Amino acid sequence: MAQEDAVRCLRCLLYALNLLFWLMSVCVLGVAAWIRDTLNTVLTLTAHTRLEDAAVLTYSPAVHPVLICVCCLLIIVAMVGYCGTLRSDLLLLSWYFCSLLVIFCVELASAVWTYDEPSVQRADMISLKFRMPNYGLQRYQWLTHTWDSFQTQFKCCGVIYFTDWLEMTEMEWPPDSCCTHQYPGCARHAHQHDLSDLHQEGCGPKIYSFIRGTKQLQVLRFLGVSIGVAQILAMALTLTLLWALYYGRQFQKPNSEATPVLPEDCVSIAATNGTTTGSSKYGCSHMMKGRTDMSAAQAELRDAQVEAEWLNAAG
């Protein structure tokens, strides 16, 4: 009974860990997709600068194809582990343990290989100004769209201040993407009447903060560490469950082979079939005769003991 309770407890813990694997893997994929979208915008603005190298160095582990493949594989492995735990299948559980061990080794190797700090200074933000003169040109529409998207998403304008647009380009006012409330001609109206309608912070510090690490990157790192710890626990529980199932089955086999056939079985078989064959009737009668002889011998022994006690009392 105690062994069955222990196996049931191990199975419940493995169910919970597999569900946790599914949830954390989906969260990692979602955060990685968000980071990849923003990273593409930053890399477009910082192309051919030190900022581009620093951004790639910081976020390459977060958007690397190995991370995506590992998360997708972990979802499949968790499903196999759930089925193996549900059916108490030794083969599926063994495959589940080996897969978790391989995935954990890949994650550990990737973390060590990509661990490095980016070398970037705030002075490197000035290099972004040299990409501003191409804003609005016909052949640089992709750059124009990138500037507008970044300024709208991060609520910034220019590199250091919105006046960078006036210094580095022939524009008389900043782009409309610098407005806090965007509408056609909002930047012109704000520049002529109320400058507070423009974003007052430059995009340079925003890019610098992004390269140094964002909250999303910290969440991704926390999820990665949590998945690693959960994998270690799942491997330990799987080994324990495999040991309990294997030795439990080995212990049950000798007991089942040594179980004797009781004489009542013969009676139940005869009552079920209605008639008995010669061999079965002989076997049952032989066993009953043996039991009768044993009872007679025990009765004689008791009589002899009573007679001896009576003689001793009389003497």
XYZ file of C-alpha atoms in Angstrom, residues 6-7 15 23 27 38 56 95 117 123 160 169 192 223 234 239 253 290-291 298 300 304 306:
23
model
C 4.508 6.649 -3.406
C 4.048 5.797 -7.099
C 1.952 15.614 -14.312
C 3.312 26.790 -20.072
C 5.848 31.868 -22.716
C 11.870 44.883 -31.816
C 23.357 41.026 -31.797
C 12.896 7.869 -23.561
C 28.727 41.414 -22.068
C 28.855 58.187 -27.114
C 19.348 63.076 -28.310
C 18.111 67.086 -42.363
C 4.872 76.245 -34.215
C 12.161 31.397 -17.643
C 11.671 15.938 -13.618
C 14.381 7.902 -12.275
C 6.327 -12.172 -10.174
C -4.494 -35.759 2.291
C -6.268 -33.174 4.372
C -3.763 -34.524 14.708
C -4.785 -39.146 17.587
C -2.455 -39.456 23.343
C -4.903 -36.221 27.050
